[in-house]
mmCIF file of N, CA and C in Angstrom:
data_model
loop_
_atom_site.group_PDB
_atom_site.id
_atom_site.type_symbol
_atom_site.label_atom_id
_atom_site.label_comp_id
_atom_site.label_asym_id
_atom_site.label_seq_id
_atom_site.Cartn_x
_atom_site.Cartn_y
_atom_site.Cartn_z
ATOM 1 N N MET A 1 -1.917 -27.891 -51.214
ATOM 2 C CA MET A 1 -2.809 -27.642 -52.757
ATOM 3 C C MET A 1 -2.675 -26.047 -52.481
ATOM 4 N N LEU A 2 -2.724 -25.758 -51.773
ATOM 5 C CA LEU A 2 -2.653 -23.537 -51.761
ATOM 6 C C LEU A 2 -1.362 -23.044 -51.790
ATOM 7 N N ARG A 3 -0.302 -23.786 -50.838
ATOM 8 C CA ARG A 3 0.874 -23.990 -51.282
ATOM 9 C C ARG A 3 1.647 -24.147 -53.048
ATOM 10 N N CYS A 4 1.326 -25.530 -53.279
ATOM 11 C CA CYS A 4 1.480 -25.764 -54.402
ATOM 12 C C CYS A 4 0.806 -24.869 -55.819
ATOM 13 N N ALA A 5 -0.269 -24.539 -55.613
ATOM 14 C CA ALA A 5 -0.963 -23.093 -56.618
ATOM 15 C C ALA A 5 -0.308 -22.261 -57.200
ATOM 16 N N ALA A 6 0.226 -21.380 -55.287
ATOM 17 C CA ALA A 6 0.588 -20.596 -55.317
ATOM 18 C C ALA A 6 2.157 -20.505 -56.370
ATOM 19 N N GLU A 7 2.669 -21.724 -55.241
ATOM 20 C CA GLU A 7 4.174 -21.133 -56.545
ATOM 21 C C GLU A 7 4.115 -21.719 -57.684
ATOM 22 N N ALA A 8 2.639 -22.111 -58.535
ATOM 23 C CA ALA A 8 2.525 -22.367 -59.480
ATOM 24 C C ALA A 8 3.512 -20.942 -60.554
ATOM 25 N N PRO A 9 2.233 -20.079 -60.568
ATOM 26 C CA PRO A 9 3.024 -18.929 -61.093
ATOM 27 C C PRO A 9 4.401 -18.506 -61.168
ATOM 28 N N GLU A 10 4.315 -18.341 -60.610
ATOM 29 C CA GLU A 10 6.229 -18.280 -60.288
ATOM 30 C C GLU A 10 7.406 -19.206 -61.041
ATOM 31 N N LEU A 11 7.030 -20.520 -61.266
ATOM 32 C CA LEU A 11 7.343 -21.377 -62.376
ATOM 33 C C LEU A 11 6.971 -21.358 -63.397
ATOM 34 N N ALA A 12 5.697 -20.746 -63.985
ATOM 35 C CA ALA A 12 5.215 -20.456 -64.975
ATOM 36 C C ALA A 12 5.386 -19.716 -65.643
ATOM 37 N N THR A 13 6.066 -18.517 -64.762
ATOM 38 C CA THR A 13 6.916 -16.904 -65.483
ATOM 39 C C THR A 13 8.225 -17.205 -65.826
ATOM 40 N N ARG A 14 8.841 -17.581 -64.445
ATOM 41 C CA ARG A 14 9.826 -18.234 -65.356
ATOM 42 C C ARG A 14 10.472 -19.094 -66.425
ATOM 43 N N ALA A 15 9.550 -19.687 -66.630
ATOM 44 C CA ALA A 15 8.808 -20.320 -67.596
ATOM 45 C C ALA A 15 8.867 -19.654 -68.849
ATOM 46 N N GLY A 16 7.802 -18.966 -69.028
ATOM 47 C CA GLY A 16 6.740 -17.760 -69.891
ATOM 48 C C GLY A 16 5.945 -18.682 -70.452
ATOM 49 N N ALA A 17 5.277 -19.728 -69.838
ATOM 50 C CA ALA A 17 4.095 -20.077 -69.879
ATOM 51 C C ALA A 17 2.591 -19.648 -69.659
ATOM 52 N N THR A 18 2.892 -18.754 -70.157
ATOM 53 C CA THR A 18 1.660 -18.044 -69.895
ATOM 54 C C THR A 18 -0.104 -18.511 -69.793
ATOM 55 N N ALA A 19 -0.667 -18.975 -70.926
ATOM 56 C CA ALA A 19 -1.626 -20.254 -70.338
ATOM 57 C C ALA A 19 -1.313 -20.013 -69.023
ATOM 58 N N GLN A 20 -0.717 -21.394 -68.688
ATOM 59 C CA GLN A 20 -0.298 -22.075 -67.463
ATOM 60 C C GLN A 20 0.009 -20.866 -66.594
ATOM 61 N N ILE A 21 -0.298 -19.617 -66.286
ATOM 62 C CA ILE A 21 -0.136 -18.714 -65.801
ATOM 63 C C ILE A 21 -1.663 -18.227 -65.727
ATOM 64 N N ALA A 22 -1.888 -18.341 -66.362
ATOM 65 C CA ALA A 22 -3.435 -18.029 -66.130
ATOM 66 C C ALA A 22 -4.447 -19.137 -65.500
ATOM 67 N N TRP A 23 -3.687 -20.049 -65.620
ATOM 68 C CA TRP A 23 -4.754 -21.414 -64.544
ATOM 69 C C TRP A 23 -4.054 -21.606 -63.485
ATOM 70 N N SER A 24 -3.034 -21.301 -63.296
ATOM 71 C CA SER A 24 -2.674 -22.151 -62.105
ATOM 72 C C SER A 24 -3.177 -20.638 -61.249
ATOM 73 N N HIS A 25 -3.052 -19.340 -61.350
ATOM 74 C CA HIS A 25 -3.843 -18.144 -60.790
ATOM 75 C C HIS A 25 -5.503 -17.570 -60.773
ATOM 76 N N GLU A 26 -6.216 -19.544 -61.485
ATOM 77 C CA GLU A 26 -7.177 -20.115 -61.166
ATOM 78 C C GLU A 26 -7.888 -21.163 -60.589
ATOM 79 N N TYR A 27 -7.023 -21.793 -60.248
ATOM 80 C CA TYR A 27 -6.245 -23.085 -59.510
ATOM 81 C C TYR A 27 -6.280 -22.569 -58.220
ATOM 82 N N THR A 28 -5.562 -21.279 -57.640
ATOM 83 C CA THR A 28 -5.238 -20.778 -56.649
ATOM 84 C C THR A 28 -6.504 -20.133 -56.234
ATOM 85 N N ALA A 29 -7.311 -20.213 -57.220
ATOM 86 C CA ALA A 29 -8.923 -19.029 -56.080
ATOM 87 C C ALA A 29 -9.515 -20.249 -55.622
ATOM 88 N N GLY A 30 -9.639 -21.360 -56.920
ATOM 89 C CA GLY A 30 -10.729 -22.495 -56.508
ATOM 90 C C GLY A 30 -10.276 -22.762 -54.723
ATOM 91 N N ALA A 31 -8.627 -22.481 -54.691
ATOM 92 C CA ALA A 31 -8.366 -23.548 -53.444
ATOM 93 C C ALA A 31 -9.013 -23.040 -52.395
ATOM 94 N N LEU A 32 -8.841 -21.154 -52.535
ATOM 95 C CA LEU A 32 -9.104 -21.068 -51.702
ATOM 96 C C LEU A 32 -10.536 -20.199 -51.098
ATOM 97 N N TYR A 33 -11.412 -20.088 -52.403
ATOM 98 C CA TYR A 33 -12.490 -20.605 -52.795
ATOM 99 C C TYR A 33 -12.799 -21.988 -51.327
ATOM 100 N N LEU A 34 -12.955 -23.276 -51.892
ATOM 101 C CA LEU A 34 -12.588 -24.291 -51.199
ATOM 102 C C LEU A 34 -12.538 -23.886 -49.161
ATOM 103 N N LEU A 35 -11.490 -22.759 -48.770
ATOM 104 C CA LEU A 35 -10.645 -22.827 -48.217
ATOM 105 C C LEU A 35 -12.143 -21.664 -47.291
ATOM 106 N N GLY A 36 -12.948 -21.011 -48.280
ATOM 107 C CA GLY A 36 -14.174 -19.987 -47.698
ATOM 108 C C GLY A 36 -13.364 -18.958 -47.564
ATOM 109 N N GLN A 37 -12.455 -18.638 -48.775
ATOM 110 C CA GLN A 37 -11.258 -17.236 -48.741
ATOM 111 C C GLN A 37 -12.125 -16.752 -49.618
ATOM 112 N N LEU A 38 -12.942 -16.291 -49.943
ATOM 113 C CA LEU A 38 -13.969 -15.680 -50.829
ATOM 114 C C LEU A 38 -13.006 -13.864 -51.035
ATOM 115 N N ASP A 39 -12.637 -13.219 -50.705
ATOM 116 C CA ASP A 39 -12.185 -11.894 -51.739
ATOM 117 C C ASP A 39 -10.900 -12.386 -52.088
ATOM 118 N N GLU A 40 -10.393 -13.459 -51.719
ATOM 119 C CA GLU A 40 -9.140 -13.605 -52.343
ATOM 120 C C GLU A 40 -8.915 -14.545 -53.112
ATOM 121 N N ALA A 41 -10.089 -15.046 -52.851
ATOM 122 C CA ALA A 41 -10.406 -15.981 -53.846
ATOM 123 C C ALA A 41 -11.175 -15.367 -55.410
ATOM 124 N N MET A 42 -11.832 -14.384 -54.815
ATOM 125 C CA MET A 42 -12.213 -12.881 -56.150
ATOM 126 C C MET A 42 -10.939 -12.737 -56.402
ATOM 127 N N VAL A 43 -9.899 -12.739 -56.004
ATOM 128 C CA VAL A 43 -8.127 -11.504 -56.188
ATOM 129 C C VAL A 43 -8.081 -12.826 -57.674
ATOM 130 N N MET A 44 -7.698 -13.671 -56.646
ATOM 131 C CA MET A 44 -7.330 -14.170 -57.821
ATOM 132 C C MET A 44 -8.143 -15.345 -59.222
ATOM 133 N N SER A 45 -9.007 -15.006 -59.108
ATOM 134 C CA SER A 45 -10.445 -14.976 -60.129
ATOM 135 C C SER A 45 -9.929 -14.047 -61.616
ATOM 136 N N PHE A 46 -10.013 -12.780 -61.002
ATOM 137 C CA PHE A 46 -9.740 -11.576 -62.080
ATOM 138 C C PHE A 46 -8.269 -11.668 -62.084
ATOM 139 N N ARG A 47 -7.435 -12.474 -61.695
ATOM 140 C CA ARG A 47 -6.675 -11.910 -62.001
ATOM 141 C C ARG A 47 -6.048 -13.365 -63.409
ATOM 142 N N ALA A 48 -6.776 -14.508 -63.042
ATOM 143 C CA ALA A 48 -6.743 -15.714 -63.832
ATOM 144 C C ALA A 48 -7.944 -15.180 -65.648
ATOM 145 N N ALA A 49 -9.056 -14.175 -64.981
ATOM 146 C CA ALA A 49 -9.703 -13.479 -66.228
ATOM 147 C C ALA A 49 -8.402 -12.629 -67.243
ATOM 148 N N ALA A 50 -8.448 -11.423 -66.437
ATOM 149 C CA ALA A 50 -7.206 -10.917 -66.981
ATOM 150 C C ALA A 50 -5.828 -11.538 -68.061
ATOM 151 N N ALA A 51 -5.684 -12.955 -66.969
ATOM 152 C CA ALA A 51 -4.379 -13.584 -67.745
ATOM 153 C C ALA A 51 -5.222 -13.818 -69.279
ATOM 154 N N PHE A 52 -6.455 -14.304 -68.654
ATOM 155 C CA PHE A 52 -7.096 -15.257 -70.462
ATOM 156 C C PHE A 52 -7.321 -14.734 -71.338
ATOM 157 N N LYS A 53 -8.148 -13.496 -70.547
ATOM 158 C CA LYS A 53 -8.102 -11.856 -71.722
ATOM 159 C C LYS A 53 -6.706 -11.842 -72.466
ATOM 160 N N GLY A 54 -6.389 -11.758 -71.595
ATOM 161 C CA GLY A 54 -4.755 -10.924 -72.318
ATOM 162 C C GLY A 54 -3.916 -12.315 -73.543
ATOM 163 N N ILE A 55 -4.297 -13.742 -73.450
ATOM 164 C CA ILE A 55 -4.027 -14.588 -74.173
ATOM 165 C C ILE A 55 -4.809 -15.098 -75.096
ATOM 166 N N GLY A 56 -6.138 -14.291 -74.870
ATOM 167 C CA GLY A 56 -6.897 -14.548 -75.896
ATOM 168 C C GLY A 56 -7.981 -15.385 -76.177
ATOM 169 N N ASP A 57 -8.420 -15.710 -75.041
ATOM 170 C CA ASP A 57 -9.262 -17.351 -74.200
ATOM 171 C C ASP A 57 -9.777 -16.796 -74.165
ATOM 172 N N VAL A 58 -11.134 -16.385 -74.663
ATOM 173 C CA VAL A 58 -12.134 -15.088 -74.381
ATOM 174 C C VAL A 58 -12.881 -16.709 -73.032
ATOM 175 N N ASP A 59 -13.470 -17.961 -73.811
ATOM 176 C CA ASP A 59 -14.160 -18.926 -72.823
ATOM 177 C C ASP A 59 -13.272 -18.868 -71.532
ATOM 178 N N SER A 60 -12.398 -18.787 -71.288
ATOM 179 C CA SER A 60 -11.913 -19.284 -70.070
ATOM 180 C C SER A 60 -11.657 -17.962 -69.117
ATOM 181 N N TYR A 61 -11.852 -16.807 -69.887
ATOM 182 C CA TYR A 61 -11.958 -15.922 -69.726
ATOM 183 C C TYR A 61 -13.420 -15.144 -68.530
ATOM 184 N N VAL A 62 -14.139 -15.872 -69.289
ATOM 185 C CA VAL A 62 -15.458 -15.543 -69.162
ATOM 186 C C VAL A 62 -15.468 -16.434 -67.769
ATOM 187 N N GLN A 63 -14.928 -17.844 -68.392
ATOM 188 C CA GLN A 63 -15.354 -18.844 -67.022
ATOM 189 C C GLN A 63 -15.039 -18.413 -65.919
ATOM 190 N N SER A 64 -13.641 -17.711 -65.394
ATOM 191 C CA SER A 64 -13.162 -16.870 -65.093
ATOM 192 C C SER A 64 -13.904 -15.675 -64.066
ATOM 193 N N LEU A 65 -14.169 -14.808 -65.353
ATOM 194 C CA LEU A 65 -15.537 -13.813 -64.201
ATOM 195 C C LEU A 65 -16.929 -14.578 -63.493
ATOM 196 N N ALA A 66 -17.356 -15.516 -63.578
ATOM 197 C CA ALA A 66 -18.202 -16.258 -63.100
ATOM 198 C C ALA A 66 -18.183 -17.257 -61.782
ATOM 199 N N HIS A 67 -16.270 -17.305 -61.619
ATOM 200 C CA HIS A 67 -16.148 -17.415 -60.288
ATOM 201 C C HIS A 67 -15.823 -16.268 -59.154
ATOM 202 N N VAL A 68 -15.465 -15.527 -60.124
ATOM 203 C CA VAL A 68 -15.927 -14.096 -59.443
ATOM 204 C C VAL A 68 -17.017 -13.385 -58.766
ATOM 205 N N ALA A 69 -18.246 -13.830 -59.492
ATOM 206 C CA ALA A 69 -19.315 -13.617 -58.867
ATOM 207 C C ALA A 69 -19.648 -14.554 -58.365
ATOM 208 N N ASN A 70 -19.492 -15.731 -57.803
ATOM 209 C CA ASN A 70 -19.869 -16.755 -57.444
ATOM 210 C C ASN A 70 -19.077 -16.289 -55.996
ATOM 211 N N CYS A 71 -17.818 -15.456 -55.728
ATOM 212 C CA CYS A 71 -17.256 -15.521 -54.758
ATOM 213 C C CYS A 71 -18.314 -14.547 -53.467
ATOM 214 N N PRO A 72 -19.142 -13.219 -54.649
ATOM 215 C CA PRO A 72 -19.675 -12.354 -52.957
ATOM 216 C C PRO A 72 -21.337 -13.257 -52.533
ATOM 217 N N ARG A 73 -21.465 -13.981 -54.199
ATOM 218 C CA ARG A 73 -23.232 -14.244 -54.204
ATOM 219 C C ARG A 73 -23.160 -15.235 -52.820
ATOM 220 N N ASP A 74 -21.529 -16.350 -52.531
ATOM 221 C CA ASP A 74 -21.405 -17.167 -51.014
ATOM 222 C C ASP A 74 -21.745 -16.690 -49.976
ATOM 223 N N GLY A 75 -20.927 -14.897 -50.696
ATOM 224 C CA GLY A 75 -20.679 -14.334 -48.939
ATOM 225 C C GLY A 75 -21.751 -13.766 -48.550
ATOM 226 N N GLY A 76 -23.057 -13.768 -49.907
ATOM 227 C CA GLY A 76 -23.851 -13.169 -49.223
ATOM 228 C C GLY A 76 -24.308 -11.327 -49.581
ATOM 229 N N ARG A 77 -22.783 -11.890 -50.149
ATOM 230 C CA ARG A 77 -23.624 -9.731 -50.616
ATOM 231 C C ARG A 77 -23.762 -9.969 -52.492
ATOM 232 N N HIS A 78 -25.008 -9.886 -52.215
ATOM 233 C CA HIS A 78 -26.306 -10.537 -53.092
ATOM 234 C C HIS A 78 -26.790 -9.676 -54.448
ATOM 235 N N ALA A 79 -26.793 -8.228 -54.365
ATOM 236 C CA ALA A 79 -26.374 -7.934 -55.145
ATOM 237 C C ALA A 79 -25.082 -7.445 -56.299
ATOM 238 N N GLU A 80 -24.076 -7.556 -55.736
ATOM 239 C CA GLU A 80 -22.570 -7.426 -55.286
ATOM 240 C C GLU A 80 -23.328 -8.133 -56.798
ATOM 241 N N ALA A 81 -22.917 -9.165 -56.763
ATOM 242 C CA ALA A 81 -22.907 -10.235 -57.631
ATOM 243 C C ALA A 81 -24.257 -11.160 -58.560
ATOM 244 N N LEU A 82 -25.182 -9.871 -58.438
ATOM 245 C CA LEU A 82 -26.373 -9.850 -59.218
ATOM 246 C C LEU A 82 -26.004 -9.618 -60.388
ATOM 247 N N GLU A 83 -24.658 -8.120 -60.359
ATOM 248 C CA GLU A 83 -24.409 -6.998 -60.637
ATOM 249 C C GLU A 83 -22.909 -7.727 -61.379
ATOM 250 N N GLN A 84 -22.540 -8.605 -60.969
ATOM 251 C CA GLN A 84 -21.160 -9.854 -61.757
ATOM 252 C C GLN A 84 -21.957 -10.534 -62.978
ATOM 253 N N PHE A 85 -23.209 -11.465 -62.230
ATOM 254 C CA PHE A 85 -23.657 -12.383 -63.227
ATOM 255 C C PHE A 85 -24.437 -11.567 -64.486
ATOM 256 N N LEU A 86 -24.721 -10.178 -63.899
ATOM 257 C CA LEU A 86 -25.668 -9.181 -65.400
ATOM 258 C C LEU A 86 -24.643 -9.281 -66.043
ATOM 259 N N THR A 87 -23.701 -8.875 -65.712
ATOM 260 C CA THR A 87 -22.608 -8.196 -67.034
ATOM 261 C C THR A 87 -22.339 -9.597 -67.521
ATOM 262 N N LEU A 88 -21.984 -11.068 -66.740
ATOM 263 C CA LEU A 88 -21.783 -12.422 -66.849
ATOM 264 C C LEU A 88 -22.477 -12.373 -68.216
ATOM 265 N N LEU A 89 -23.469 -12.157 -68.564
ATOM 266 C CA LEU A 89 -24.562 -12.358 -69.640
ATOM 267 C C LEU A 89 -24.424 -11.303 -70.495
ATOM 268 N N GLU A 90 -24.312 -10.662 -70.468
ATOM 269 C CA GLU A 90 -23.833 -9.078 -71.132
ATOM 270 C C GLU A 90 -22.635 -10.149 -72.726
ATOM 271 N N LEU A 91 -21.377 -10.128 -71.417
ATOM 272 C CA LEU A 91 -20.773 -10.975 -72.553
ATOM 273 C C LEU A 91 -20.839 -12.277 -73.517
ATOM 274 N N MET A 92 -21.904 -12.959 -72.640
ATOM 275 C CA MET A 92 -22.068 -14.237 -72.986
ATOM 276 C C MET A 92 -23.203 -13.307 -74.732
ATOM 277 N N ASP A 93 -23.954 -12.612 -74.640
ATOM 278 C CA ASP A 93 -24.482 -11.787 -75.704
ATOM 279 C C ASP A 93 -24.626 -11.947 -76.215
ATOM 280 N N GLY A 94 -23.141 -11.054 -76.513
ATOM 281 C CA GLY A 94 -23.099 -9.726 -77.106
ATOM 282 C C GLY A 94 -22.367 -10.612 -78.057
ATOM 283 N N GLU A 95 -22.848 -9.135 -79.461
ATOM 284 C CA GLU A 95 -21.823 -10.092 -80.544
ATOM 285 C C GLU A 95 -21.114 -10.050 -81.163
ATOM 286 N N GLY A 96 -20.338 -10.488 -81.025
ATOM 287 C CA GLY A 96 -18.858 -10.742 -81.759
ATOM 288 C C GLY A 96 -18.473 -10.875 -80.216
ATOM 289 N N SER A 97 -18.864 -12.352 -78.747
ATOM 290 C CA SER A 97 -17.811 -11.889 -77.701
ATOM 291 C C SER A 97 -16.603 -12.829 -78.227
ATOM 292 N N GLY A 98 -16.544 -14.206 -79.301
ATOM 293 C CA GLY A 98 -15.683 -14.382 -79.625
ATOM 294 C C GLY A 98 -15.405 -15.906 -78.242
ATOM 295 N N MET A 99 -16.699 -15.889 -77.869
ATOM 296 C CA MET A 99 -17.268 -17.687 -76.818
ATOM 297 C C MET A 99 -18.307 -18.106 -77.858
ATOM 298 N N THR A 100 -17.227 -19.633 -77.699
ATOM 299 C CA THR A 100 -17.546 -20.791 -78.703
ATOM 300 C C THR A 100 -19.078 -20.648 -78.102
ATOM 301 N N PRO A 101 -20.296 -21.704 -79.646
ATOM 302 C CA PRO A 101 -21.156 -21.322 -79.084
ATOM 303 C C PRO A 101 -22.058 -22.194 -78.091
ATOM 304 N N SER A 102 -21.149 -23.784 -78.035
ATOM 305 C CA SER A 102 -21.649 -24.493 -77.534
ATOM 306 C C SER A 102 -21.363 -24.204 -75.816
ATOM 307 N N VAL A 103 -20.164 -23.908 -75.517
ATOM 308 C CA VAL A 103 -19.994 -22.982 -73.841
ATOM 309 C C VAL A 103 -20.582 -21.739 -73.772
ATOM 310 N N VAL A 104 -21.283 -21.443 -74.498
ATOM 311 C CA VAL A 104 -22.230 -20.108 -74.276
ATOM 312 C C VAL A 104 -23.178 -20.668 -74.197
ATOM 313 N N ALA A 105 -24.122 -21.848 -74.584
ATOM 314 C CA ALA A 105 -25.379 -22.598 -74.614
ATOM 315 C C ALA A 105 -24.799 -23.541 -73.186
ATOM 316 N N HIS A 106 -23.811 -23.794 -72.960
ATOM 317 C CA HIS A 106 -23.261 -24.354 -71.499
ATOM 318 C C HIS A 106 -23.684 -23.340 -70.141
ATOM 319 N N SER A 107 -22.983 -22.668 -70.498
ATOM 320 C CA SER A 107 -22.601 -21.653 -69.502
ATOM 321 C C SER A 107 -24.385 -20.330 -68.664
ATOM 322 N N ARG A 108 -24.865 -20.384 -69.924
ATOM 323 C CA ARG A 108 -26.017 -18.944 -70.099
ATOM 324 C C ARG A 108 -26.702 -19.356 -69.021
ATOM 325 N N PRO A 109 -27.780 -21.093 -68.791
ATOM 326 C CA PRO A 109 -28.388 -21.560 -68.542
ATOM 327 C C PRO A 109 -28.169 -21.471 -67.031
ATOM 328 N N PHE A 110 -27.084 -21.711 -66.842
ATOM 329 C CA PHE A 110 -26.113 -21.692 -64.878
ATOM 330 C C PHE A 110 -25.745 -20.175 -64.715
ATOM 331 N N ALA A 111 -25.549 -19.054 -65.680
ATOM 332 C CA ALA A 111 -25.737 -17.990 -64.990
ATOM 333 C C ALA A 111 -27.204 -17.415 -64.569
ATOM 334 N N LEU A 112 -28.016 -18.057 -65.256
ATOM 335 C CA LEU A 112 -29.539 -17.288 -65.624
ATOM 336 C C LEU A 112 -29.675 -17.767 -63.593
ATOM 337 N N ILE A 113 -29.227 -19.122 -63.748
ATOM 338 C CA ILE A 113 -29.768 -19.605 -62.514
ATOM 339 C C ILE A 113 -29.298 -19.102 -61.540
ATOM 340 N N ARG A 114 -28.364 -18.271 -61.360
ATOM 341 C CA ARG A 114 -26.989 -17.007 -60.202
ATOM 342 C C ARG A 114 -27.837 -16.248 -60.231
ATOM 343 N N VAL A 115 -28.358 -15.771 -60.997
ATOM 344 C CA VAL A 115 -29.298 -14.822 -60.828
ATOM 345 C C VAL A 115 -29.818 -14.511 -60.746
ATOM 346 N N GLY A 116 -31.725 -15.668 -61.013
ATOM 347 C CA GLY A 116 -32.308 -15.676 -59.930
ATOM 348 C C GLY A 116 -32.307 -16.235 -58.882
ATOM 349 N N GLN A 117 -30.943 -16.593 -58.538
ATOM 350 C CA GLN A 117 -30.845 -17.085 -56.607
ATOM 351 C C GLN A 117 -30.685 -15.886 -56.024
ATOM 352 N N CYS A 118 -29.746 -14.020 -56.928
ATOM 353 C CA CYS A 118 -29.580 -14.178 -56.756
ATOM 354 C C CYS A 118 -30.362 -12.487 -56.332
ATOM 355 N N LEU A 119 -31.548 -13.154 -57.284
ATOM 356 C CA LEU A 119 -33.004 -11.648 -57.138
ATOM 357 C C LEU A 119 -33.989 -12.307 -55.667
ATOM 358 N N GLY A 120 -33.487 -13.928 -55.825
ATOM 359 C CA GLY A 120 -34.420 -14.319 -54.518
ATOM 360 C C GLY A 120 -34.041 -13.762 -54.000
ATOM 361 N N HIS A 121 -32.816 -13.340 -53.160
ATOM 362 C CA HIS A 121 -32.154 -13.254 -51.816
ATOM 363 C C HIS A 121 -32.199 -11.645 -51.479
ATOM 364 N N LEU A 122 -32.428 -10.910 -52.383
ATOM 365 C CA LEU A 122 -33.082 -9.138 -52.800
ATOM 366 C C LEU A 122 -34.282 -9.238 -52.596
ATOM 367 N N GLY A 123 -35.272 -10.453 -52.773
ATOM 368 C CA GLY A 123 -37.128 -9.876 -52.735
ATOM 369 C C GLY A 123 -36.820 -9.514 -53.830
ATOM 370 N N ARG A 124 -36.471 -10.100 -54.848
ATOM 371 C CA ARG A 124 -37.166 -9.433 -56.181
ATOM 372 C C ARG A 124 -38.057 -11.138 -57.096
ATOM 373 N N ARG A 125 -38.478 -11.221 -56.431
ATOM 374 C CA ARG A 125 -39.651 -12.938 -56.492
ATOM 375 C C ARG A 125 -39.858 -12.867 -57.960
ATOM 376 N N ALA A 126 -40.051 -11.348 -58.627
ATOM 377 C CA ALA A 126 -41.056 -11.926 -60.144
ATOM 378 C C ALA A 126 -40.163 -12.070 -60.953
ATOM 379 N N GLU A 127 -38.948 -11.865 -60.573
ATOM 380 C CA GLU A 127 -37.565 -11.336 -61.555
ATOM 381 C C GLU A 127 -36.875 -12.313 -61.408
ATOM 382 N N ALA A 128 -37.023 -12.970 -60.044
ATOM 383 C CA ALA A 128 -36.083 -14.008 -60.211
ATOM 384 C C ALA A 128 -37.108 -15.816 -60.512
ATOM 385 N N ILE A 129 -38.687 -15.521 -60.130
ATOM 386 C CA ILE A 129 -39.079 -17.077 -61.083
ATOM 387 C C ILE A 129 -39.077 -16.545 -62.904
ATOM 388 N N ALA A 130 -38.770 -15.700 -63.374
ATOM 389 C CA ALA A 130 -38.417 -15.183 -64.493
ATOM 390 C C ALA A 130 -37.283 -15.852 -65.103
ATOM 391 N N ALA A 131 -35.932 -15.008 -64.117
ATOM 392 C CA ALA A 131 -34.321 -16.098 -64.947
ATOM 393 C C ALA A 131 -34.439 -17.860 -64.636
ATOM 394 N N LEU A 132 -35.182 -17.847 -64.045
ATOM 395 C CA LEU A 132 -34.913 -19.522 -63.842
ATOM 396 C C LEU A 132 -35.835 -20.273 -64.372
ATOM 397 N N GLY A 133 -36.962 -19.451 -64.864
ATOM 398 C CA GLY A 133 -38.354 -19.917 -65.975
ATOM 399 C C GLY A 133 -37.569 -20.379 -67.062
ATOM 400 N N THR A 134 -36.762 -19.394 -67.286
ATOM 401 C CA THR A 134 -36.028 -18.865 -68.379
ATOM 402 C C THR A 134 -34.202 -20.300 -68.926
ATOM 403 N N ALA A 135 -34.374 -20.413 -67.524
ATOM 404 C CA ALA A 135 -32.466 -21.105 -67.351
ATOM 405 C C ALA A 135 -33.271 -22.579 -67.490
ATOM 406 N N MET A 136 -34.276 -22.682 -66.718
ATOM 407 C CA MET A 136 -35.483 -24.035 -67.381
ATOM 408 C C MET A 136 -35.173 -24.433 -68.420
ATOM 409 N N GLU A 137 -35.789 -24.122 -69.326
ATOM 410 C CA GLU A 137 -36.439 -23.755 -70.894
ATOM 411 C C GLU A 137 -35.041 -23.868 -71.594
ATOM 412 N N LEU A 138 -33.809 -23.291 -71.185
ATOM 413 C CA LEU A 138 -32.679 -23.757 -71.895
ATOM 414 C C LEU A 138 -31.449 -24.816 -71.490
ATOM 415 N N LEU A 139 -31.863 -25.254 -70.331
ATOM 416 C CA LEU A 139 -31.396 -26.798 -69.945
ATOM 417 C C LEU A 139 -32.482 -27.710 -70.981
ATOM 418 N N ASP A 140 -33.959 -27.761 -70.414
ATOM 419 C CA ASP A 140 -34.557 -28.280 -71.236
ATOM 420 C C ASP A 140 -34.502 -28.787 -73.182
ATOM 421 N N ALA A 141 -34.044 -28.116 -73.591
ATOM 422 C CA ALA A 141 -34.035 -27.541 -75.093
ATOM 423 C C ALA A 141 -32.762 -27.897 -75.449
ATOM 424 N N PRO A 142 -33.329 -28.928 -76.265
ATOM 425 C CA PRO A 142 -32.709 -29.750 -76.923
ATOM 426 C C PRO A 142 -31.146 -29.555 -77.654
#
């Protein structure tokens, strides 16, 4: 899977298929993530995010940034992940972010859950509970 994903950007570049290049970076990142190669997965997700931003696909750009933040979280680097998830939330909540409202409505609670997890691992219990509570409220909302 990794070999195929790694070959895809070259083929897409030759074809001039910009969106496919971005997705191939994201798929490569997913394969690396599954293999536990978190730093390499983070690099590929950054590349995907840059490519999505370059073609104006804001929703995929933000989702790629979420994948970037998952890598240090799963690697035990909770302070780094927390910073990235907070940046992600700022992007979602920013006026004129350009994100599709339904994508924000779906993504925001999960980003808050990740924030809560990171805060909990950092010993910031009250903040973690608040973030998780907000996430649960959003998930319960109609």
